[in-house]
Amino acid sequence: MHRFLLFLISASSWASFGTSKIIHSISDLQCSEYDFIIIGGGTAGSVLANRLSENPHNKVLVLEAGINNAGIQDVQVPFLGVTLPETSVDWNFTTTPQVGLNNRSIELARGFVLGGSSSINFMAWNRGSQDYWNSFVTATKNQMWSFTALEKYYRRTSTLVPPADGRDTTGDVDPTAYGNGPVQVSIPGFMTEIDNRVTESGKILGGRFSFIEDLNKGKTLGFAYAASSIGNGTRSSAATAYLEPILKRKNIDVLISTRVARVTGHAASKGITHIDTVEILQNPGDIPHQIKASKEVLLSAGVMGTPHILTLSGIGPKKVLKNLGINVVVAAEDVGANFADHPLVANYFSVNSNHTWDPVLRDPSLFAADLSEWVNSKQGLFVDTAGNTYGFMKLPHGFADPSTGPRSANTEIIFVNGFAPFGATIPPTTGSYLSMLTAVVSPTSRGTVTTVSRDPFAPPKIDLNIFTTDFDISAMVQVMKDARTLISASPWDGYIIGPFGELANATTDDQLATFARNNAVTVNHPVGTARISPDNARYGVVDSHLKVKGTSGLRVIDASVLPQIPECHPQALVYTIAERAADLIKADHGLL
Ligand SMILES: Cc1cc2nc3c(=O)[nH]c(=O)nc-3n(C[C@H](O)[C@H](O)[C@H](O)COP(=O)(O)OP(=O)(O)OC[C@H]3O[C@@H](n4cnc5c(N)ncnc54)[C@H](O)[C@@H]3O)c2cc1C
Ligand SMILES: *[C@@H]1O[C@H](CO)[C@@H](O)[C@H](O)[C@H]1NC(C)=O
Ligand SMILES: *[C@@H]1O[C@H](CO)[C@@H](O)[C@H](O)[C@H]1NC(C)=O
Ligand SMILES: *[C@@H]1O[C@H](CO)[C@@H](O)[C@H](O)[C@H]1NC(C)=O
Ligand SMILES: *[C@@H]1O[C@H](CO)[C@@H](O)[C@H](O)[C@H]1NC(C)=O
Ligand SMILES: *[C@@H]1O[C@H](CO)[C@@H](O)[C@H](O)[C@H]1NC(C)=O
């Protein structure tokens, strides 16, 4: 269709491919054909870019809609991570009005920047439980995805480094649970007065509240110091860990501020469509340019972008394609389906302390002092995320357990040493606070991401369908009560004054449920919109080797393939899947 446009970008040949750099304009691309085209320079895409360009004979192109991460201080400073949603590095997605939230719409953040969501996330680093990965085997009928078989790929992703304060961490983290890859992981480097209260309470209460030394050893249950993707007091993202170090390679191009509209190809054997072309544009209304991939197109545009691009390419639910007037290339009902996220409620308590970070957010001179401490010495409050400790719990007996097994959680509590503005409550201008962020990590509600326009710049319709099952809302109520139980343990004596705001009036289960519906957001952990399934299954979007069913030359590698929502923070799982995928791709092309 736009074939003539190929000539615009094919003027220079590979022989003249110069020093690679981050490119801002399509006209600066040095080739019209690459071996591998990676759609999305995010978490998974950056891993692929690194691994596939190790061999200097592979020409690799990364296409990223967002901006460059380099030099953005708020991205680098761990403490400021929570300020990134709804800024220049966010896609600013909004859900439809949610019945389960009394018809509120909520914002869902996604990274619009190199490194993708790993450049804007809250950095918690969880490997996923043995049961989660074993459920992946069940979902794919392929042993390649077991906890044990993936071990070497997990270890390729990251390395445990000392915390910023260099203290002795014996007993607070287990070094044997980490590997030797590029992402730097550490436990908190600026201890606060609530951290030991949390872990001591776990030790005193035991049972469902037990302390655990490390959550990255196959069991994601217990209260612990948070391992985070932070090194030297600085965010370690897919961009800083995997992409920046390889920009000097001559065989990789990274084109930013560029949207992929769709992928195309031609009919191959047995009703299979071979995908070898990617259409890109930089501004709404531009005529798309086409670029060719001689080996594979790798779709890593994330849980919103991936189903959007698949649908615009004719790979999606028949009815959706018909409504849009797009020819069916592959009828795939699960594109955009199975969308799941972790609901989150912020529970605020007034505390008897002068050492929370509330004054820092209220007083520009205190803020400036902490920032300059970070700039000058990479020490102090700003070296950590907002949450130094957290706990993953099972629900009490009597509840259903939809998690993947005995080593996976149902709920989570994140402890924040100040008023963390999540949800509807307006930050108070006086007082000191503890925020306990309670989450349901084995939710049973499922939503959809639906493409509603042929304009590649139009956002998809996002229906989380949050809190539409009894399990999800009653699990939230239970974890809100569990949070209160934890702070009733002796380490908090004299510290807690009482619940703050509307929470003070919520005592019955119904009142807690109403508070949750009026205040919940999500942890920004969505997955599932291009789910993996067994090779011969008619459902699912990709086969067990991540190839899009009904096509050749096209794989999906990002959080959208996850067959169910992990009962933990998902970034380490995405890195692990991308490392595994890189070897699958190399093997298929004789490059291992
Ligand atoms: C605010 C926030 C907090 C989070 N906190 C944590 C946490 O503490 N711990 C944790 O483990 N996880 C956390 N997560 C989740 C985690 O970051 C994600 O699950 C993970 O990064 C997803 O990786 P991905 O490769 O699937 O997608 P992404 O990393 O989002 O990458 C997708 C990339 O594709 C690009 N793209 C999309 N569409 C197009 C297009 N049409 N053309 C070109 N490029 C396109 C995007 O701009 C993006 O760069 C958080 C996420 C957010 C947003
Ligand atoms: C999200 O909103 C911010 C702030 O308005 C803006 O700078 C940014 O460009 C928006 N993101 C996108 C993808 O439009
Ligand atoms: C939410 O919207 C639906 C559909 O418009 C309506 O029936 C329902 O009463 C609304 N609920 C609330 C709590 O406003
Ligand atoms: C971290 O800091 C140490 C000491 O300042 C330095 O030796 C090391 O190179 C730094 N690492 C990175 C990845 O910047
Ligand atoms: C906080 O500071 C005020 C004013 O200096 C003091 O009166 C109060 O006792 C302090 N509270 C705590 C818990 O240290
Ligand atoms: C709690 O309920 C009382 C009585 O209904 C009301 O006066 C008060 O404003 C409520 N407090 C908050 C913080 O909502």
XYZ file of C-alpha atoms in Angstrom, residues 52-581:
530
model
C 20.384 -9.812 19.892
C 23.023 -7.197 19.067
C 25.788 -9.125 20.878
C 26.565 -10.719 17.536
C 27.898 -7.885 15.336
C 26.403 -9.512 12.231
C 22.834 -8.948 13.451
C 21.409 -5.579 12.507
C 18.940 -4.536 15.195
C 16.429 -1.690 15.196
C 14.535 -0.561 18.309
C 11.407 1.536 17.736
C 10.209 3.528 20.745
C 7.212 5.865 20.924
C 8.457 7.739 23.983
C 11.356 10.002 24.839
C 14.984 9.499 25.870
C 15.529 8.628 29.538
C 18.996 10.154 29.671
C 19.352 13.099 32.018
C 15.852 13.032 33.517
C 16.592 13.479 37.212
C 13.154 12.439 38.468
C 13.657 9.119 36.663
C 17.076 8.619 38.288
C 16.190 9.520 41.893
C 14.450 6.505 43.484
C 12.423 8.564 45.973
C 10.940 10.665 43.154
C 9.671 7.646 41.215
C 6.173 8.162 42.595
C 6.038 11.617 40.992
C 6.454 10.295 37.424
C 2.879 9.250 36.539
C 1.095 11.901 34.444
C 4.331 13.605 33.397
C 6.241 13.597 30.085
C 7.406 9.987 30.654
C 3.878 8.538 31.049
C 1.311 7.397 28.476
C -1.454 8.751 30.796
C -3.935 5.946 30.219
C -7.360 6.233 31.869
C -9.876 3.466 32.477
C -13.545 3.567 31.625
C -15.807 4.358 34.622
C -15.492 1.312 36.877
C -18.655 -0.088 38.420
C -16.533 -1.647 41.203
C -15.158 1.816 42.044
C -18.582 3.479 42.269
C -18.113 4.588 38.655
C -14.782 6.315 39.134
C -12.224 6.181 36.303
C -8.613 5.766 37.359
C -5.252 6.552 35.773
C -2.978 3.719 34.706
C 0.675 4.663 34.229
C 2.964 3.152 31.545
C 6.445 4.341 30.660
C 6.602 6.613 27.583
C 10.389 6.616 27.640
C 13.343 4.344 26.885
C 13.299 1.582 29.485
C 9.498 1.732 29.348
C 7.756 1.097 32.636
C 11.066 0.065 34.258
C 12.040 3.747 33.983
C 8.954 4.948 35.884
C 8.046 2.070 38.178
C 8.436 1.836 41.946
C 11.403 -0.555 41.572
C 10.304 -3.450 43.811
C 12.168 -6.559 42.639
C 10.394 -9.946 42.975
C 11.301 -13.087 41.125
C 7.909 -14.801 41.319
C 7.235 -17.917 43.359
C 7.974 -21.492 42.306
C 4.228 -22.032 42.107
C 3.779 -19.072 39.791
C 6.356 -20.380 37.318
C 5.030 -23.916 37.596
C 1.599 -22.555 36.685
C 3.320 -21.130 33.614
C 4.293 -24.706 32.692
C 0.691 -25.818 33.141
C -0.521 -22.911 31.013
C 1.925 -23.655 28.184
C 2.485 -27.423 28.500
C 6.183 -26.587 28.138
C 8.763 -27.362 30.875
C 10.984 -24.581 29.560
C 9.006 -22.170 31.780
C 9.508 -23.917 35.127
C 11.134 -22.108 38.040
C 14.099 -24.469 37.774
C 14.524 -24.266 34.004
C 14.374 -20.455 34.157
C 16.908 -20.148 36.962
C 19.845 -19.338 34.700
C 17.808 -16.718 32.845
C 16.675 -15.072 36.078
C 20.319 -14.935 37.191
C 21.292 -13.286 33.903
C 19.015 -10.324 34.637
C 20.477 -8.811 37.780
C 23.113 -8.541 40.503
C 22.681 -7.817 44.220
C 24.740 -4.752 45.177
C 25.267 -3.164 48.619
C 22.731 -0.606 49.839
C 23.701 3.072 49.567
C 24.621 3.305 53.276
C 26.898 0.258 52.973
C 25.628 -1.251 56.240
C 25.931 -4.932 57.128
C 22.914 -6.616 55.554
C 23.411 -10.084 57.028
C 20.000 -11.564 57.748
C 18.170 -8.828 55.831
C 18.726 -10.257 52.324
C 20.140 -13.558 51.013
C 22.836 -12.999 48.368
C 22.364 -16.538 47.012
C 18.962 -15.461 45.624
C 20.563 -13.155 43.044
C 22.621 -13.502 39.880
C 25.176 -11.557 37.880
C 23.216 -9.599 35.279
C 23.085 -5.899 34.425
C 20.151 -4.700 36.577
C 21.423 -3.620 39.999
C 19.283 -4.722 42.934
C 19.669 -3.638 46.559
C 17.760 -3.402 49.816
C 17.057 0.010 51.416
C 20.023 2.359 51.832
C 18.450 4.852 54.233
C 16.703 3.128 57.118
C 13.625 4.746 58.631
C 12.068 4.355 62.050
C 9.263 2.140 60.753
C 11.411 -0.464 58.965
C 12.446 -2.479 61.993
C 8.982 -2.084 63.481
C 7.571 -3.930 60.459
C 10.093 -6.776 60.485
C 10.015 -7.105 64.295
C 6.199 -7.265 64.201
C 6.511 -10.105 61.686
C 8.861 -11.940 64.029
C 6.573 -11.386 67.038
C 3.235 -12.147 65.357
C 4.497 -15.069 63.247
C 2.063 -17.185 61.263
C 0.582 -15.249 58.359
C 2.693 -12.217 59.412
C 6.051 -14.042 59.568
C 9.316 -12.332 58.705
C 11.185 -13.811 55.721
C 14.834 -13.093 54.959
C 14.390 -13.004 51.200
C 11.334 -13.156 48.941
C 13.373 -14.135 45.856
C 14.009 -17.780 46.743
C 10.819 -19.315 45.391
C 8.395 -18.434 48.178
C 6.741 -15.016 47.968
C 5.161 -15.031 51.434
C 6.229 -13.038 54.485
C 7.325 -9.584 55.636
C 10.730 -8.398 54.429
C 13.038 -5.558 53.484
C 12.223 -4.556 49.925
C 14.737 -5.581 47.280
C 14.585 -2.876 44.602
C 16.115 -2.197 41.188
C 18.467 0.402 42.626
C 22.263 0.571 42.550
C 24.436 3.318 44.039
C 21.277 5.015 45.237
C 20.087 5.381 41.631
C 17.291 3.703 39.623
C 18.597 0.777 37.594
C 16.234 0.401 34.633
C 16.200 -1.603 31.419
C 17.474 1.572 29.751
C 20.420 2.166 32.107
C 21.259 -1.524 32.564
C 20.646 -3.043 29.130
C 20.439 -0.248 26.560
C 22.871 2.542 27.447
C 25.900 0.216 27.670
C 25.347 -1.052 24.095
C 24.670 2.203 22.280
C 28.269 2.151 21.118
C 27.657 -1.043 19.146
C 27.623 -0.307 15.423
C 24.861 -2.787 14.599
C 22.019 -1.221 16.583
C 19.773 1.754 15.884
C 17.355 3.166 18.450
C 14.670 5.382 16.940
C 12.632 7.290 19.552
C 9.515 9.509 19.349
C 8.194 7.070 16.758
C 4.958 5.100 16.869
C 4.496 1.718 15.327
C 1.099 1.677 13.654
C 0.976 -1.952 12.577
C 2.863 -4.904 11.189
C 2.163 -6.490 7.818
C 3.372 -9.344 5.670
C 2.190 -11.814 3.098
C 0.428 -15.154 2.958
C 2.883 -17.986 3.498
C 2.227 -21.721 3.760
C -0.833 -23.409 5.319
C -2.861 -20.293 6.049
C 0.039 -18.739 7.944
C 0.846 -15.060 7.382
C 4.550 -14.236 7.380
C 5.184 -10.869 9.070
C 8.210 -8.939 7.815
C 7.181 -5.277 7.662
C 6.673 -2.610 10.309
C 4.823 0.638 9.637
C 5.942 3.669 11.622
C 5.033 7.322 11.897
C 6.021 10.261 14.073
C 3.007 12.559 14.078
C -0.743 11.984 13.885
C -1.831 12.019 10.258
C 1.627 11.242 8.810
C 1.730 8.657 6.049
C 3.385 5.572 7.568
C 6.875 4.511 6.502
C 7.656 0.834 6.106
C 10.733 -0.976 7.370
C 11.593 -4.601 6.707
C 12.795 -7.302 9.092
C 14.717 -10.121 7.404
C 14.601 -12.416 10.448
C 11.914 -11.413 12.970
C 9.664 -8.684 14.284
C 9.564 -8.687 18.099
C 6.572 -6.982 19.649
C 7.418 -5.607 23.113
C 5.017 -2.681 23.323
C 3.580 -3.720 26.692
C 0.092 -4.626 27.928
C -1.604 -1.656 26.237
C 0.591 -1.219 23.163
C 0.890 -4.865 22.148
C -2.855 -5.664 21.791
C -3.319 -2.257 20.145
C -0.688 -2.928 17.463
C -1.875 -6.528 16.946
C -5.443 -5.348 16.413
C -4.429 -2.604 13.973
C -2.523 -5.377 12.140
C -5.674 -7.509 11.748
C -4.744 -9.884 14.574
C -7.518 -9.669 17.131
C -11.103 -10.497 18.049
C -13.263 -10.821 14.917
C -15.960 -8.493 16.183
C -13.477 -5.771 17.105
C -11.816 -6.017 13.671
C -15.200 -5.902 11.944
C -16.237 -2.777 13.892
C -13.001 -1.086 12.821
C -13.243 -2.251 9.194
C -9.899 -4.036 9.440
C -9.382 -7.238 7.418
C -8.922 -10.329 9.554
C -5.361 -11.639 9.311
C -5.690 -13.890 12.370
C -8.891 -14.187 14.397
C -7.527 -14.120 17.946
C -10.245 -13.602 20.560
C -7.731 -13.313 23.404
C -6.006 -10.184 22.050
C -6.817 -7.548 24.678
C -8.569 -10.050 26.975
C -7.478 -11.485 30.361
C -6.370 -8.027 31.497
C -5.594 -8.191 35.224
C -4.029 -5.787 37.718
C -3.516 -5.576 41.492
C -6.049 -3.269 43.240
C -4.410 -0.975 45.823
C -5.830 1.055 48.717
C -3.827 3.561 50.778
C -4.614 3.270 54.512
C -3.437 6.344 56.422
C -2.634 6.472 60.148
C -1.558 9.504 62.177
C 1.655 8.786 64.039
C 3.517 10.201 66.999
C 6.779 11.096 65.263
C 8.855 13.923 63.877
C 10.779 11.651 61.519
C 8.363 10.747 58.733
C 9.037 12.412 55.389
C 5.857 14.495 55.491
C 7.740 17.732 56.314
C 10.072 17.160 53.352
C 7.173 17.286 50.908
C 5.768 20.414 52.551
C 8.944 22.452 52.908
C 10.882 23.280 49.714
C 14.083 23.940 51.661
C 14.022 20.466 53.276
C 13.278 18.948 49.877
C 16.195 20.828 48.306
C 18.525 19.667 51.074
C 17.604 16.011 50.525
C 17.948 16.392 46.774
C 21.364 17.979 47.057
C 22.474 15.207 49.420
C 21.465 12.747 46.712
C 23.206 14.719 43.964
C 26.414 15.206 45.935
C 26.839 11.910 47.757
C 24.059 9.503 46.695
C 23.033 9.254 50.356
C 19.975 10.107 52.405
C 16.213 9.807 52.060
C 16.180 10.018 48.263
C 18.236 6.830 47.663
C 15.184 4.645 48.351
C 11.683 4.247 46.982
C 8.786 5.306 49.168
C 8.449 1.798 50.631
C 11.365 0.144 52.463
C 9.431 -2.875 53.739
C 6.499 -4.948 52.604
C 4.756 -8.189 53.304
C 2.967 -10.801 51.201
C 0.237 -12.794 52.929
C -2.143 -15.666 52.542
C -5.767 -14.972 53.473
C -7.026 -16.686 56.632
C -8.760 -20.073 56.477
C -12.259 -19.829 55.106
C -11.309 -17.764 52.084
C -10.937 -19.224 48.612
C -7.333 -19.297 47.361
C -7.099 -18.423 43.656
C -3.305 -18.001 43.827
C -1.011 -20.387 41.951
C -0.099 -22.383 45.062
C 1.092 -22.561 48.663
C 4.185 -20.404 48.014
C 2.183 -17.555 46.406
C 0.354 -14.773 48.225
C -3.182 -13.414 48.092
C -2.502 -9.964 49.480
C 0.281 -7.478 50.116
C 0.986 -4.575 52.494
C 3.594 -1.917 51.596
C 4.774 0.353 54.434
C 5.487 4.001 53.685
C 7.030 6.399 56.219
C 4.819 9.347 55.299
C 1.580 10.272 53.581
C 1.738 8.610 50.140
C -0.806 10.285 47.894
C -2.522 7.330 46.216
C -6.241 7.621 45.608
C -8.781 10.229 46.579
C -7.611 11.444 50.028
C -6.114 14.940 49.899
C -2.654 15.169 51.510
C -2.967 16.973 54.860
C -0.838 20.073 55.450
C 0.055 19.162 59.030
C 0.800 16.023 60.990
C 2.894 12.892 60.539
C 1.628 9.733 58.881
C 2.152 6.064 58.198
C 0.721 4.854 54.875
C -0.039 1.181 54.528
C -0.718 0.358 50.896
C -2.851 -2.775 50.855
C -3.177 -4.764 47.640
C -4.910 -7.878 46.364
C -2.253 -9.810 44.434
C -4.338 -12.832 43.394
C -7.387 -10.987 42.027
C -10.003 -12.894 40.054
C -11.546 -9.961 38.131
C -10.448 -9.744 34.494
C -10.803 -6.783 32.133
C -10.127 -5.825 28.532
C -8.040 -3.484 26.381
C -9.960 -2.777 23.180
C -8.844 -0.854 20.116
C -11.622 1.571 19.205
C -10.076 3.604 16.372
C -7.871 2.973 13.349
C -5.823 6.028 14.338
C -2.630 4.618 15.879
C -2.463 7.690 18.151
C -5.934 7.094 19.644
C -5.739 5.379 23.047
C -7.440 2.009 23.458
C -10.525 1.609 25.642
C -9.336 0.179 28.958
C -11.846 -1.593 31.175
C -10.133 -3.009 34.260
C -13.354 -4.514 35.566
C -11.826 -4.030 39.013
C -13.579 -5.311 42.179
C -16.270 -7.136 40.223
C -15.863 -10.414 42.098
C -16.767 -11.031 45.734
C -13.321 -12.521 46.276
C -11.477 -9.366 45.217
C -13.385 -6.955 47.440
C -13.488 -9.271 50.450
C -9.747 -10.000 50.104
C -9.142 -6.235 50.127
C -11.238 -5.799 53.260
C -9.315 -8.613 54.970
C -5.875 -7.158 54.156
C -7.008 -3.736 55.399
C -7.843 -5.460 58.705
C -4.552 -7.377 58.636
C -2.691 -4.074 58.291
C -4.378 -2.868 61.489
C -3.447 -6.127 63.217
C 0.205 -5.711 62.267
C 0.441 -2.224 63.766
C -1.197 -3.431 66.963
C 1.967 -5.459 67.706
C 4.230 -4.167 70.484
C 6.911 -2.495 68.288
C 4.297 0.163 67.443
C 3.402 0.950 71.070
C 3.209 4.726 71.488
C 3.776 5.286 67.763
C 0.351 4.912 66.157
C -2.195 7.624 67.034
C -5.057 6.273 64.929
C -6.604 5.962 61.475
C -6.765 9.188 59.498
C -9.547 10.682 57.385
C -12.531 8.678 56.236
C -10.766 5.505 57.331
C -11.352 6.610 60.932
C -15.062 6.079 60.395
C -14.716 2.745 58.574
C -14.970 -0.048 61.113
C -17.389 -2.647 59.723
C -16.509 -4.810 56.715
C -19.108 -2.975 54.628
C -17.613 0.391 55.561
C -14.126 -0.829 54.717
C -15.408 -2.131 51.373
C -17.007 1.242 50.630
C -13.747 2.990 51.545
C -11.909 0.636 49.173
C -14.312 1.276 46.283
C -14.088 5.041 46.822
C -10.302 5.141 47.086
C -8.697 2.208 45.259
C -6.276 2.613 42.390
C -3.987 -0.162 41.128
C -0.323 -0.995 41.706
C 0.205 -0.608 37.935
C 0.937 -4.302 37.458
C -1.300 -5.192 34.502
C -0.631 -8.337 32.462
C -2.335 -10.798 30.173
C -3.502 -9.019 27.004
C -1.662 -11.371 24.613
C -1.577 -14.471 26.737
C 0.572 -17.504 26.119
C -1.050 -20.931 25.633
C -0.064 -24.455 24.574
C 1.153 -24.724 20.985
C -1.947 -26.523 19.728
C -4.533 -24.603 21.797
C -7.111 -22.580 19.876
C -7.245 -19.983 22.656
C -4.381 -17.693 23.618
C -2.352 -15.349 21.408
C 1.199 -16.715 21.437
C 2.467 -20.291 21.525
C 4.898 -21.609 24.114
C 7.809 -20.133 22.116
C 6.084 -16.714 22.166
C 5.261 -16.826 18.436
C 1.980 -15.192 17.476
C -0.370 -17.999 16.469
C -1.322 -17.976 12.803
C 1.830 -16.081 11.818
C 5.533 -16.575 11.281
C 8.233 -13.979 11.852
C 6.373 -12.348 14.764
C 6.705 -12.880 18.517
C 5.312 -11.040 21.532
C 7.780 -10.595 24.402
C 6.488 -8.455 27.276
C 4.092 -8.519 30.244
C 1.119 -9.109 27.976
C 2.031 -12.790 27.468
C 1.722 -13.713 31.162
C -0.976 -16.395 31.447
C -2.068 -15.162 34.873
C -1.235 -12.290 37.123
C 1.873 -12.903 39.276
C 1.265 -12.619 43.028
C 4.115 -10.102 43.337
C 5.687 -7.119 41.577
C 6.142 -8.285 37.975
C 9.180 -6.527 36.503
C 11.729 -9.257 37.295
C 9.443 -11.780 35.618
C 9.362 -9.644 32.469
C 13.168 -9.363 32.427
C 13.436 -13.142 32.916
C 11.007 -13.889 30.082
C 12.929 -11.539 27.785
C 16.247 -13.219 28.627
C 14.651 -16.619 27.910
C 13.167 -15.318 24.670
